[in-house]
CSV table of C-alpha atoms and ligand atoms in Angstrom, one decimal:
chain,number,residue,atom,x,y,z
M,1195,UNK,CA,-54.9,-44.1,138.9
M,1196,UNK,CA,-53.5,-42.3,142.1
M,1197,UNK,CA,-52.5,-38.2,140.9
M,1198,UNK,CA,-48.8,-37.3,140.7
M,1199,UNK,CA,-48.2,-35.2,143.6
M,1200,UNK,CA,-44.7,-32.9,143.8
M,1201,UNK,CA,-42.9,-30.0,143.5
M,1202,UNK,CA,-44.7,-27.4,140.9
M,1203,UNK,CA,-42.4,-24.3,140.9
M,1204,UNK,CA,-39.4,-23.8,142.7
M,1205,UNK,CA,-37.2,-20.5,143.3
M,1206,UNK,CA,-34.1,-19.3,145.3
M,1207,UNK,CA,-32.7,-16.6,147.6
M,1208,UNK,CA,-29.6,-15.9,148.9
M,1209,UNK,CA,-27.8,-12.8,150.6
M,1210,UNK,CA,-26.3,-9.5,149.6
M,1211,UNK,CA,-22.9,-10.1,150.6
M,1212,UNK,CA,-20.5,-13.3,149.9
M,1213,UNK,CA,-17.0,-14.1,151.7
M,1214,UNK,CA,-14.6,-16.8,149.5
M,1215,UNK,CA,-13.0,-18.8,151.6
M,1216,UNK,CA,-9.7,-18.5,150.0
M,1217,UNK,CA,-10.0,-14.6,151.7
M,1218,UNK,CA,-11.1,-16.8,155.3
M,1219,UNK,CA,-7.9,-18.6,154.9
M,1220,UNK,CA,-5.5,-16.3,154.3
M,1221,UNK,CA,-6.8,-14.2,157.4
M,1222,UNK,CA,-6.6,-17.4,159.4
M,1223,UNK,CA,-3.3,-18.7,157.9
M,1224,UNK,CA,-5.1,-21.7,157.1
M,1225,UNK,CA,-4.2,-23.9,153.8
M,1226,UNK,CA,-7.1,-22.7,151.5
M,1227,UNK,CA,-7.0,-26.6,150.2
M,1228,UNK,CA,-8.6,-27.3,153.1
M,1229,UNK,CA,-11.9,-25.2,152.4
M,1230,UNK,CA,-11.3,-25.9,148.6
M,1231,UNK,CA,-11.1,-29.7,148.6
M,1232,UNK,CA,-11.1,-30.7,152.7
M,1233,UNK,CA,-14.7,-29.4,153.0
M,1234,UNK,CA,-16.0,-28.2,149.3
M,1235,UNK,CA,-16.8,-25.1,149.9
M,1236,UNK,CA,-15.8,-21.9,147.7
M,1237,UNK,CA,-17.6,-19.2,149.2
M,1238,UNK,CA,-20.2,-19.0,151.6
M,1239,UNK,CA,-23.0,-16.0,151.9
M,1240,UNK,CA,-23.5,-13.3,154.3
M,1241,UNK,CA,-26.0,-11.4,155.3
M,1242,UNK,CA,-26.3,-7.5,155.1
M,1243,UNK,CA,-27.6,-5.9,158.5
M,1244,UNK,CA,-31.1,-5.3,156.5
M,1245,UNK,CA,-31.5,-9.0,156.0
M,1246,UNK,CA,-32.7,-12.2,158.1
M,1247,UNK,CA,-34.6,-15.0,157.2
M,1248,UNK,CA,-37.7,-13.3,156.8
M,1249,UNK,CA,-36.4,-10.9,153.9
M,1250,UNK,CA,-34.7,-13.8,152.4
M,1251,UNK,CA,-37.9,-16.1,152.8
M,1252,UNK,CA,-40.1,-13.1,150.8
M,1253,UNK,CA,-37.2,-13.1,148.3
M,1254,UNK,CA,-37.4,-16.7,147.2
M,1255,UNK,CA,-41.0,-16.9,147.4
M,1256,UNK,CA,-42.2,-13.1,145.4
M,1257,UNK,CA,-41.5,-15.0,142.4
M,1258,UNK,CA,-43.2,-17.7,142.8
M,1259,UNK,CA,-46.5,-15.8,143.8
M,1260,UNK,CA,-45.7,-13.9,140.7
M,1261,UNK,CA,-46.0,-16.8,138.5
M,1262,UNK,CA,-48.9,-18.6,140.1
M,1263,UNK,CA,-51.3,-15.7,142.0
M,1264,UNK,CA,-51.1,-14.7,145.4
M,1265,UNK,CA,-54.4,-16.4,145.9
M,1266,UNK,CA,-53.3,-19.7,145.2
M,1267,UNK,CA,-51.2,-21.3,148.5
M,1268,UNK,CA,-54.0,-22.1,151.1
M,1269,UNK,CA,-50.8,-23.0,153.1
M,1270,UNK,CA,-47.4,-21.6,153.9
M,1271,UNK,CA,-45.4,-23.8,155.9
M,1272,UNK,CA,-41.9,-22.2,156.5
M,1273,UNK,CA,-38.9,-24.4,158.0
M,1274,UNK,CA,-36.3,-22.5,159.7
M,1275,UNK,CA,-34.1,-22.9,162.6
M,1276,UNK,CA,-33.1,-19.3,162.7
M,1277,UNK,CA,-36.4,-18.4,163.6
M,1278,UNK,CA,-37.0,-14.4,164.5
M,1279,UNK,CA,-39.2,-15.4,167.5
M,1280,UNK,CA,-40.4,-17.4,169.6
M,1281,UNK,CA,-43.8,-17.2,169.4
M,1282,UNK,CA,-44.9,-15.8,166.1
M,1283,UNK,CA,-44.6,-17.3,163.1
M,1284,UNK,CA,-42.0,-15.9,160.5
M,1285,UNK,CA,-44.7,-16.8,158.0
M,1286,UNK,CA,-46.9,-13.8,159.4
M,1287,UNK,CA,-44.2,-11.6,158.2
M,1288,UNK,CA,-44.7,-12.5,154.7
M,1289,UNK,CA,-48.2,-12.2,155.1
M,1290,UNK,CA,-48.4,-8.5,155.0
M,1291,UNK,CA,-44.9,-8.1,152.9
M,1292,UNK,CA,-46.1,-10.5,150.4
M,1293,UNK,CA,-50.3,-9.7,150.3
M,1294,UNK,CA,-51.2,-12.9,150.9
M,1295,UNK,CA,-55.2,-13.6,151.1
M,1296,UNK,CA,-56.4,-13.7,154.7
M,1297,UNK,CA,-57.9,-17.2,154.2
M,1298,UNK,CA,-54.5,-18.5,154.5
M,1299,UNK,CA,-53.0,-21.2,156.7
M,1300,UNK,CA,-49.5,-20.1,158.3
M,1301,UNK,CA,-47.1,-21.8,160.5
M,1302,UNK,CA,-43.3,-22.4,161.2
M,1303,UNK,CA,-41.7,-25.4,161.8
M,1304,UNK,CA,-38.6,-26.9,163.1
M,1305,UNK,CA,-36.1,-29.6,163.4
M,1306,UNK,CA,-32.6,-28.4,162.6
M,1307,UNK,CA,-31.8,-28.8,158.7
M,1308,UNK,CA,-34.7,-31.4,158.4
M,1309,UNK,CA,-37.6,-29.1,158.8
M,1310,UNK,CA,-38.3,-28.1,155.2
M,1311,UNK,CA,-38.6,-31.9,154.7
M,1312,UNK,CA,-41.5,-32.5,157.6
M,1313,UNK,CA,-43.4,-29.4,155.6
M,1314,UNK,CA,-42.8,-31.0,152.4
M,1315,UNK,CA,-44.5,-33.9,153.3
M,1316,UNK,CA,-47.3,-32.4,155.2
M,1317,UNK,CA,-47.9,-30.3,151.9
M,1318,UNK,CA,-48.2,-33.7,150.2
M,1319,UNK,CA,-51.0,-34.5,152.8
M,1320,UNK,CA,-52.8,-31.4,152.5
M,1321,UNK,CA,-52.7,-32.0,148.5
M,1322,UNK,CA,-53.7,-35.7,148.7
M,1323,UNK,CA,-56.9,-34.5,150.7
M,1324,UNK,CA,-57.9,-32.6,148.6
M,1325,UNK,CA,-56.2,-32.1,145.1
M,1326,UNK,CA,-57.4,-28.3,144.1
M,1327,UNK,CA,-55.1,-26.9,146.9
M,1328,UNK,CA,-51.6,-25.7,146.3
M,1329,UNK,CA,-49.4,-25.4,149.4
M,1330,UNK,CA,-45.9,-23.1,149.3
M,1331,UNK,CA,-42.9,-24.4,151.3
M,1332,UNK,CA,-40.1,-21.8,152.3
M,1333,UNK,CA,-37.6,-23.0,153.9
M,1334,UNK,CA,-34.8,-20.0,154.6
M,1335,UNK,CA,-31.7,-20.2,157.4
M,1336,UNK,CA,-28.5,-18.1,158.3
M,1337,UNK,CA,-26.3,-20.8,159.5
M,1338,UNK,CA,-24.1,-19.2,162.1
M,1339,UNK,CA,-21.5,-20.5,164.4
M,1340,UNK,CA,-18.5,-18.9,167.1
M,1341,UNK,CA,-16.2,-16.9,165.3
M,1342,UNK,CA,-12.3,-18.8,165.4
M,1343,UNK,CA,-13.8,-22.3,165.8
M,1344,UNK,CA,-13.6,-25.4,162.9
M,1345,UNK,CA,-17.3,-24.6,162.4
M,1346,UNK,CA,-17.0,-21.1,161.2
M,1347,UNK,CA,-15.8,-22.0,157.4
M,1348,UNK,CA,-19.4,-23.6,157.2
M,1349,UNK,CA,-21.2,-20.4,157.3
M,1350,UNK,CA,-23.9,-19.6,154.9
M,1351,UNK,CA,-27.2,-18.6,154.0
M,1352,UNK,CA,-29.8,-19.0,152.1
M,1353,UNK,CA,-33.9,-19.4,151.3
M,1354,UNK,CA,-35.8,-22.3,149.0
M,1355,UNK,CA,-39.1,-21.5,148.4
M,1356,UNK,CA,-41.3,-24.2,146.8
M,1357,UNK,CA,-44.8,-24.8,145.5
M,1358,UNK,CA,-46.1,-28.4,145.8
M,1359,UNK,CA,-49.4,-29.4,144.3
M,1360,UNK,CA,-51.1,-32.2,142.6
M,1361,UNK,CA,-49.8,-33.0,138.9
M,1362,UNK,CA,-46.7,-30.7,139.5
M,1363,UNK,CA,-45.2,-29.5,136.5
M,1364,UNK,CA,-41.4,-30.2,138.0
M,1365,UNK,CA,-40.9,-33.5,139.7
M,1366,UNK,CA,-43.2,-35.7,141.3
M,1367,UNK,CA,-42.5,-37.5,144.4
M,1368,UNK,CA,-42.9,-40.9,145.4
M,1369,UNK,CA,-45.0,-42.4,147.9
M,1370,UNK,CA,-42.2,-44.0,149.8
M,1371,UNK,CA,-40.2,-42.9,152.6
M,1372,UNK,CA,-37.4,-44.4,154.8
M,1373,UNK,CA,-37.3,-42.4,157.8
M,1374,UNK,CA,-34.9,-42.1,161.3
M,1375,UNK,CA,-34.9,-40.4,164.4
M,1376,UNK,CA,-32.5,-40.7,167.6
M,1377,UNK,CA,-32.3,-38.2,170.8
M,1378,UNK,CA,-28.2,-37.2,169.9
M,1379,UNK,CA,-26.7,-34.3,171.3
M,1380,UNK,CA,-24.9,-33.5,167.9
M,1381,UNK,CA,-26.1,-30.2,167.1
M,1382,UNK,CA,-28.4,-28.2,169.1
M,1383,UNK,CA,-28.7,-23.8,170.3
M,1384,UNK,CA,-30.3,-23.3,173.3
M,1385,UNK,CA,-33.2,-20.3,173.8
M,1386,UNK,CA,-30.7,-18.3,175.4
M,1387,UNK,CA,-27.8,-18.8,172.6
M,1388,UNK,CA,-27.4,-16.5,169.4
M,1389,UNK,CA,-25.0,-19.6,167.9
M,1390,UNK,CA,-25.4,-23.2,168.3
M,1391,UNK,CA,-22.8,-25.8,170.2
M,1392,UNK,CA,-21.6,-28.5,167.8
M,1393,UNK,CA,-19.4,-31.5,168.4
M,1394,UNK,CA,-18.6,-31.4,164.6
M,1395,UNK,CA,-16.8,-35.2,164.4
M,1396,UNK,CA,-20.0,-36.8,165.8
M,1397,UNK,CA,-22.6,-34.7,163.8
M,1398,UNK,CA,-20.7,-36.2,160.8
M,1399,UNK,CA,-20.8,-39.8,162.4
M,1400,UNK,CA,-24.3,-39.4,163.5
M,1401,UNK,CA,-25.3,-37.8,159.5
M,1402,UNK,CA,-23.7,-41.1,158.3
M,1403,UNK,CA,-25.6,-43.5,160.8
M,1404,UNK,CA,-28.6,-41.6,160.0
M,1405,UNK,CA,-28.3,-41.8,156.3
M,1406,UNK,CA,-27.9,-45.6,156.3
M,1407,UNK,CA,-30.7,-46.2,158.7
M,1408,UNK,CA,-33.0,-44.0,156.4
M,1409,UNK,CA,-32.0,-45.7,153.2
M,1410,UNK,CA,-32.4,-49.2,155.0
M,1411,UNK,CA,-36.0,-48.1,155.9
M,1412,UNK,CA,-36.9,-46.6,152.8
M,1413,UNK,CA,-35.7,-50.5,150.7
M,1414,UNK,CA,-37.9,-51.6,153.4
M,1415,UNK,CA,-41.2,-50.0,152.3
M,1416,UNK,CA,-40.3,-50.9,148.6
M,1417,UNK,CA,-38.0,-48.4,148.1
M,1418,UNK,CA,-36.0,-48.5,145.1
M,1419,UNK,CA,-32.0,-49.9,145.0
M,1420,UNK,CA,-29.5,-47.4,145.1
M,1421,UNK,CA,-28.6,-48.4,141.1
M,1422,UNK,CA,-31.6,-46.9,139.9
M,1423,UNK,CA,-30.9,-43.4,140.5
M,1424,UNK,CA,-29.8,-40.4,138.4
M,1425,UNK,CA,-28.7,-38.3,140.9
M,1426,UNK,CA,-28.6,-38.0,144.7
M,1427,UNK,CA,-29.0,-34.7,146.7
M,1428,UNK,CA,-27.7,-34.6,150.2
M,1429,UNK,CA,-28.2,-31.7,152.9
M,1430,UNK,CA,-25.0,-30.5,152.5
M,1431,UNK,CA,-23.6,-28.6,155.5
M,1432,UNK,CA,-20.6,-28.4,153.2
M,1433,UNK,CA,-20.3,-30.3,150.2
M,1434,UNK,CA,-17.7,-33.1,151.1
M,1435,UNK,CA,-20.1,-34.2,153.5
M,1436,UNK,CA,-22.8,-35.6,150.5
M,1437,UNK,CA,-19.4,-37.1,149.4
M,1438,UNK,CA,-18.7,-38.8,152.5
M,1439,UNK,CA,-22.4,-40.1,152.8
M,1440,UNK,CA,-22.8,-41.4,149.6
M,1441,UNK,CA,-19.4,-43.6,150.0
M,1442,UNK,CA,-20.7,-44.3,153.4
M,1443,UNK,CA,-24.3,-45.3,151.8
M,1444,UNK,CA,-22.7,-47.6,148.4
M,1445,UNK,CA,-20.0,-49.2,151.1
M,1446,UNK,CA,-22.7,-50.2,153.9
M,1447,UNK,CA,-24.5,-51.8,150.7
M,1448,UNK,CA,-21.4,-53.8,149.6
M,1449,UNK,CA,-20.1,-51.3,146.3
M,1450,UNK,CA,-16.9,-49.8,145.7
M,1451,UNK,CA,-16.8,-46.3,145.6
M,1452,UNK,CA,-14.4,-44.8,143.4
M,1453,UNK,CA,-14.2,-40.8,143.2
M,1454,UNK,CA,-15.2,-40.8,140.0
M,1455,UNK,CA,-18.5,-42.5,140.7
M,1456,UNK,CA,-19.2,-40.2,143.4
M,1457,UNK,CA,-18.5,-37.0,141.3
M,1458,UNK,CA,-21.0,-39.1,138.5
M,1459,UNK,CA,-24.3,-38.9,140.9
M,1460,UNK,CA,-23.2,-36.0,143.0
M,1461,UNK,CA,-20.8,-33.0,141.4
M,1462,UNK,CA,-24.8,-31.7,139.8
M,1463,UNK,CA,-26.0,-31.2,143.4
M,1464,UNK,CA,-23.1,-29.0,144.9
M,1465,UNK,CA,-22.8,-26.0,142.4
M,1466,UNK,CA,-25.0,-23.7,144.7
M,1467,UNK,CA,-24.1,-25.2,148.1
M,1468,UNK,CA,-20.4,-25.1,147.2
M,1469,UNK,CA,-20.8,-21.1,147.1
M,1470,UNK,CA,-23.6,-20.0,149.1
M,1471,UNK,CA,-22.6,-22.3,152.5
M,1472,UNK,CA,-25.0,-24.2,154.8
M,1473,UNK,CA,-27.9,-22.8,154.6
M,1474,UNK,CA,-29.7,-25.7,157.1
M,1475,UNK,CA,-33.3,-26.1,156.1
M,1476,UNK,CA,-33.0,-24.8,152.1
M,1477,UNK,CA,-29.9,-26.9,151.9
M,1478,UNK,CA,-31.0,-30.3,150.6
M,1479,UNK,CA,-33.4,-28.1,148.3
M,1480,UNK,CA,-30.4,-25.7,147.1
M,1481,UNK,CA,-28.7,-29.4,146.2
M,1482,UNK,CA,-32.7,-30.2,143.9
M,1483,UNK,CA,-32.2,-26.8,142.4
M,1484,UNK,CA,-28.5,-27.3,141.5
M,1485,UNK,CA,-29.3,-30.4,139.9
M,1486,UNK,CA,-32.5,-29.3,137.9
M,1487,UNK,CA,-30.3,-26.3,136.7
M,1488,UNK,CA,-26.7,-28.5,136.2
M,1489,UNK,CA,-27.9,-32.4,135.4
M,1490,UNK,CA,-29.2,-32.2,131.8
M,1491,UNK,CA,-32.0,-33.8,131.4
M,1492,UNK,CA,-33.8,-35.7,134.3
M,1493,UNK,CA,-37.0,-36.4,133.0
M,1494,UNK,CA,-38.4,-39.8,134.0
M,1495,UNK,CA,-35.0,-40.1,136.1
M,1496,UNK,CA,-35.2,-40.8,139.8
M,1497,UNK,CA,-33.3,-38.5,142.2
M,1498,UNK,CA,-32.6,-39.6,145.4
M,1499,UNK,CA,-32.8,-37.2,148.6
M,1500,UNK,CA,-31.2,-37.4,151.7
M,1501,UNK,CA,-32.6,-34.9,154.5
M,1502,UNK,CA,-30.8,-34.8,157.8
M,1503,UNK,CA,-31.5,-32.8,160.9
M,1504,UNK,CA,-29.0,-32.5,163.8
M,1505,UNK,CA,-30.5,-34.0,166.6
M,1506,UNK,CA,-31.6,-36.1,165.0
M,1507,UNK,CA,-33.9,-36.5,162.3
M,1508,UNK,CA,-33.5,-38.1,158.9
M,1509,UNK,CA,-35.4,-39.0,155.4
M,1510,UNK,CA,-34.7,-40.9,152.5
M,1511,UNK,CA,-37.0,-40.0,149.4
M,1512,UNK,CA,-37.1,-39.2,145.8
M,1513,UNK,CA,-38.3,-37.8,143.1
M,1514,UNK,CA,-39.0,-37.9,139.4
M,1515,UNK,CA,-38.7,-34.6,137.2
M,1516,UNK,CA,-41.9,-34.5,134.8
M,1517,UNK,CA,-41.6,-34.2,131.0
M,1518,UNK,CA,-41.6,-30.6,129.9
M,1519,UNK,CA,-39.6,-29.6,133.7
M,1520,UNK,CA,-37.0,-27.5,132.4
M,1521,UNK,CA,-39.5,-24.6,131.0
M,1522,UNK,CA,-40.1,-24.3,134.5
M,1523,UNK,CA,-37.0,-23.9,136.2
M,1524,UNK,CA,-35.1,-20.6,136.9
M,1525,UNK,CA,-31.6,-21.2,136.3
M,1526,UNK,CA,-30.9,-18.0,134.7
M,1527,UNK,CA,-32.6,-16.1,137.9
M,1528,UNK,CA,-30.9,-18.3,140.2
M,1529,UNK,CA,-27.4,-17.6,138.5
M,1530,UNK,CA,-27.8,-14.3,138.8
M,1531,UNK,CA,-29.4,-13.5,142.3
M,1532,UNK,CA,-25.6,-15.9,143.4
M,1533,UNK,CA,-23.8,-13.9,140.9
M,1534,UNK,CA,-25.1,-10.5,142.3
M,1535,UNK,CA,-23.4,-11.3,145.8
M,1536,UNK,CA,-21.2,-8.4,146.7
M,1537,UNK,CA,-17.6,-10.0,148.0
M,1538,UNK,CA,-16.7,-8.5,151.2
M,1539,UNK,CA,-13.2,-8.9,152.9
M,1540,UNK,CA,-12.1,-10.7,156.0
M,1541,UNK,CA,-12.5,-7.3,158.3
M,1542,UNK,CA,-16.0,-6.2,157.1
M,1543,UNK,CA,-16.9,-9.9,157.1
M,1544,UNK,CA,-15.8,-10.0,161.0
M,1545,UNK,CA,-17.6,-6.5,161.8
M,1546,UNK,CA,-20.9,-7.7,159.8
M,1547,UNK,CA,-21.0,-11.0,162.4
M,1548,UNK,CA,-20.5,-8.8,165.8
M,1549,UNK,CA,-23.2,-5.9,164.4
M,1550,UNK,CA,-25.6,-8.6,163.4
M,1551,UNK,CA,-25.1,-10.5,167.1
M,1552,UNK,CA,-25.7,-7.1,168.7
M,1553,UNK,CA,-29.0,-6.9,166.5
M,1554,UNK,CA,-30.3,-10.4,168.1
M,1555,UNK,CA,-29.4,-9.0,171.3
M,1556,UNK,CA,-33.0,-6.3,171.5
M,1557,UNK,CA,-32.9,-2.3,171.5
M,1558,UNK,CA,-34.3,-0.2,169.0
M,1559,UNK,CA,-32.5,0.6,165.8
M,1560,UNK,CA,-33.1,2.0,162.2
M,1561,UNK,CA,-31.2,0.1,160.1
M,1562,UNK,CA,-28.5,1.4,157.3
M,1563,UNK,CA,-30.0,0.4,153.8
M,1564,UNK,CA,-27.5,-2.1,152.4
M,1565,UNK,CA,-29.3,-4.8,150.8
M,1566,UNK,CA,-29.9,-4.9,146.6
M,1567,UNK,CA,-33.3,-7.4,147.3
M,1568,UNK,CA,-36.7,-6.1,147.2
M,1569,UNK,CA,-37.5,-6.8,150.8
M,1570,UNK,CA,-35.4,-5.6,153.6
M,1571,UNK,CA,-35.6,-5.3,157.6
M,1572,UNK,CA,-35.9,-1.6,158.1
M,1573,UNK,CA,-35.9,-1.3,161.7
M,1574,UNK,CA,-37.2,-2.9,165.6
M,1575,UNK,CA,-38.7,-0.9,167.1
M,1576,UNK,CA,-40.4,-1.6,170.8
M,1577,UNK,CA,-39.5,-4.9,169.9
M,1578,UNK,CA,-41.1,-5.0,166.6
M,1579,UNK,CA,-39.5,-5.9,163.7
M,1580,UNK,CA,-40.2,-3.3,160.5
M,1581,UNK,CA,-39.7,-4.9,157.2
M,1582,UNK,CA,-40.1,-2.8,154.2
M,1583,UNK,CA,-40.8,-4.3,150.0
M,1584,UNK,CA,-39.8,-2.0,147.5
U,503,HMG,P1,-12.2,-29.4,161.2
U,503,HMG,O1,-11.6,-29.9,162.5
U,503,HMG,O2,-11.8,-28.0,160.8
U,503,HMG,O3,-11.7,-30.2,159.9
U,503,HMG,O4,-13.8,-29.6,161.2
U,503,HMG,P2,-10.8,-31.5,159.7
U,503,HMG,O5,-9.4,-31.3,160.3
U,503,HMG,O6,-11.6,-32.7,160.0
U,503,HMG,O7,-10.6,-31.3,158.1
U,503,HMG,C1,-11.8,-31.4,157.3
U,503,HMG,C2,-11.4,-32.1,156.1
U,503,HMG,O8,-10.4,-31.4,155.4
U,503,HMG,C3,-10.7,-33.5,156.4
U,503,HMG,O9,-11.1,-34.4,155.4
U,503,HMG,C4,-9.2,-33.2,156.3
U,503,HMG,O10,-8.4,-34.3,155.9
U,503,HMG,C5,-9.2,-32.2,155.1
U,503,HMG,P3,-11.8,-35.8,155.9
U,503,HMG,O11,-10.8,-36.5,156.7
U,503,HMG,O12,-13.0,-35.4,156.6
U,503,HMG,O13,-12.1,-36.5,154.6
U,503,HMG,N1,-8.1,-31.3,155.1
U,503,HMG,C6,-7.4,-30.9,154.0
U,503,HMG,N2,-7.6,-31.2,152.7
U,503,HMG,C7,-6.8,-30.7,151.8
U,503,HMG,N3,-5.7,-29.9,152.2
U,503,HMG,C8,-5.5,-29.6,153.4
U,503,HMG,C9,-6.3,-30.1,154.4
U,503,HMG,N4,-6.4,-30.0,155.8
U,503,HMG,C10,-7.5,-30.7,156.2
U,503,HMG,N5,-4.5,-28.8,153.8
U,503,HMG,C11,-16.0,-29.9,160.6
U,503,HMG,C12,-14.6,-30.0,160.1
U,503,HMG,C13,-17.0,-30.3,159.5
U,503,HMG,C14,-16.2,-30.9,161.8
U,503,HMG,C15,-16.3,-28.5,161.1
U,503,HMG,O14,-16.3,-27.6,160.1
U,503,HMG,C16,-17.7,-28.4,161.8
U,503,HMG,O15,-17.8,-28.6,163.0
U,503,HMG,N6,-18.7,-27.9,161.1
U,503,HMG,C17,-20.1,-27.8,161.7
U,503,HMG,C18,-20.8,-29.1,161.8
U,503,HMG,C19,-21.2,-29.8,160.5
U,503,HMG,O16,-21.2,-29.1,159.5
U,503,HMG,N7,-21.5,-31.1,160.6
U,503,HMG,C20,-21.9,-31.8,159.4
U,503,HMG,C21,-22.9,-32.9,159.8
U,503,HMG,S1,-24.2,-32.4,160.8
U,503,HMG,C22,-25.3,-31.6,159.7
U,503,HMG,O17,-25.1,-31.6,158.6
U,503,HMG,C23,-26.4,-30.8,160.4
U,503,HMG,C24,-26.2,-29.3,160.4
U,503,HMG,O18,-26.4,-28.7,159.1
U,503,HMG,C25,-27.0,-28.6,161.4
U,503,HMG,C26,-28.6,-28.9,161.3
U,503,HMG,O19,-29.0,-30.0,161.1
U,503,HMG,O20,-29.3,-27.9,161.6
U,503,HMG,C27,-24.7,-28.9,160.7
């Protein structure tokens, strides 16, 4: 008998401040139905000054050292497309914030929002060669776009960090994956851009082509039919757009499908992306978490996933949540470290976006303590960025 391999612990970040859309829409004169049922978002969350995705990665990932040793993770693969250089890992940050052994393995990778997904199943090579090892995922994004553009109201940020290993105590995945790729100019930031360029109607047309294709594959390999699951999360730039693919994905298949179907597999996956924003990579896994914490019980129950990358990359695979999964999951952390957002107004919201873009600009700077989480970004100094746990 082949051993289980999946997700083992999971556990979330997010920022210190949050803006609610219905205060974006009144600045904007926009109607707020748009945000509230147009797109599906709420709220979306905002980083202090003292944060970036290395603070938020340390975050999500403290507790799950906590629970499991520091020694433990030979590996720490951490997806991001906010990256804080070029060069050098984010991971190495955590390395000395979080104590991590030397003997460990640390890189970064990227593909858009699909990223976390590549390390996930790396992870599940690593453990398949050799079972003892555990391998931790983060994958932890500020999604940012131009300020007065349709793109801005999907905003966010957030981390996922996750420990996969063999005989996981959460959900185990299975062996089959139905995967896509085409070269689409969709999505994409160049080096010397602090935001990305987005044609926003054809990153949704190319999402829906991609899920398809990836679903298509994934039957192919023996895959199971779309009736057989619980649950499906989708990478959810906003949370219409899992909406949108799932019609897309029961219509290409010949079904009907009503709203009330699509709230019966889907409404579970949205309550954290619905007010925390895109948050790229950790989005699809925000959409796991949300369903572990909101679905009842899974156990034995297949949940689809749906990773998509602009640019573009996509995966259909699943999973199957392991009796005993819900002593393991932190719903009452995760409610809390959403609930403990501080709401900030339309004009502190606007000032936050054009200090933070100065910050990715270079120069030295001490930074204002502002952030509640136990890791912050103290200063850069000769180019070097000071992080600080407390
Ligand atoms: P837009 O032009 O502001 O919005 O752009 P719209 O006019 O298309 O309206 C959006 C929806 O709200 C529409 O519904 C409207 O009908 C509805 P739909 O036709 O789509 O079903 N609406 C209303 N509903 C109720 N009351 C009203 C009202 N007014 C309008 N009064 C867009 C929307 C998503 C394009 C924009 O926000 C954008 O460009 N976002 C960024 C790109 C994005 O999120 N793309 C998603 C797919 S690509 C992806 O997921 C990858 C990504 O995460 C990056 C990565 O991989 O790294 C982005």
């Amino acid at each position: 008998m082949t051993t289980a391999i999946g997700i083992h612990d999971l556990s979330l970040a997010t920022t210190h401040y949050v803006l609610e859309h219905a205060a974006l829409a009144e600045a904007q004169g926009t109607d707020g139905a748009k945000y509230r049922s147009g797109i599906g978002q709420e709220a979306m969350s905002i980083p202090a000054l003292d944060e970036d995705i290395v603070t938020l990665a340390a975050s999500a990932a403290a507790p799950i050292l906590a629970r499991h040793g520091r020694a433990e993770p030979s590996t720490v693969l951490l997806a991001t497309e906010s990256g804080v250089d070029q060069s050098k890992s984010a991971g190495l940050y955590l390395h000395s914030l979080l104590d991590l052994p030397r003997c460990t393995r640390m890189v970064e990778l990227k593909q858009a929002c699909y990223a976390a997904t590549a390390a996930l199943q790396f992870a599940v090579g690593l453990v398949a060669r050799d079972p003892a090892q555990q391998i931790l995922v983060i994958a932890t994004d500020i999604a940012r776009y131009d300020l007065d553009t349709p793109a801005e109201a999907t905003q966010g940020a957030g981390a996922v960090a996750f420990l996969v290993a063999a005989d996981p105590a959460i959900a185990a995945l299975d062996p089959v994956s139905g995967l896509y790729s085409d070269d689409v100019n969709d999505f994409w930031r160049p080096n010397y851009r602090g935001t990305p360029i987005v044609d926003g109607k054809l990153s949704v047309h190319a999402y829906l082509t991609a899920t398809e294709h990836a679903f298509a594959h994934y039957r192919s390999g023996g895959g199971r039919d779309l009736d057989r699951f619980a649950a499906f999360c989708y990478h959810q730039p906003f949370t219409e757009m899992a909406y949108k693919a799932h019609r897309h994905l029961l219509e290409s298949q010949g079904e009907v499908a009503t709203r009330e179907a699509l709230a019966e597999k889907l409404a579970p996956t949205t309550h954290y992306n619905r007010v925390i924003g895109n948050s790229y990579t950790a989005s699809l896994y925000l959409a796991l978490a949300s369903v572990l914490d909101h679905g009842g019980d899974l156990t034995g129950k297949p949940v689809a996933m749906l990773s998509y990358g602009s640019g573009a990359v996509a995966e259909f695979f699943s999973a199957v949540p392991v009796p005993g999964y819900r002593r393991q999951l932190r719903t009452t952390d995760n409610r809390q470290t959403i609930d403990a957002r501080k709401p900030v107004g339309y004009h502190r919201y606007r000032e936050l976006y054009h200090a933070y873009s100065a910050l990715g600009k270079g120069g030295d700077r001490t930074l204002p303590v502002e952030t509640g989480a136990p890791f912050r970004l103290a200063a850069i100094d000769g180019h070097q960025r000071i992080y600080e746990a407390r």
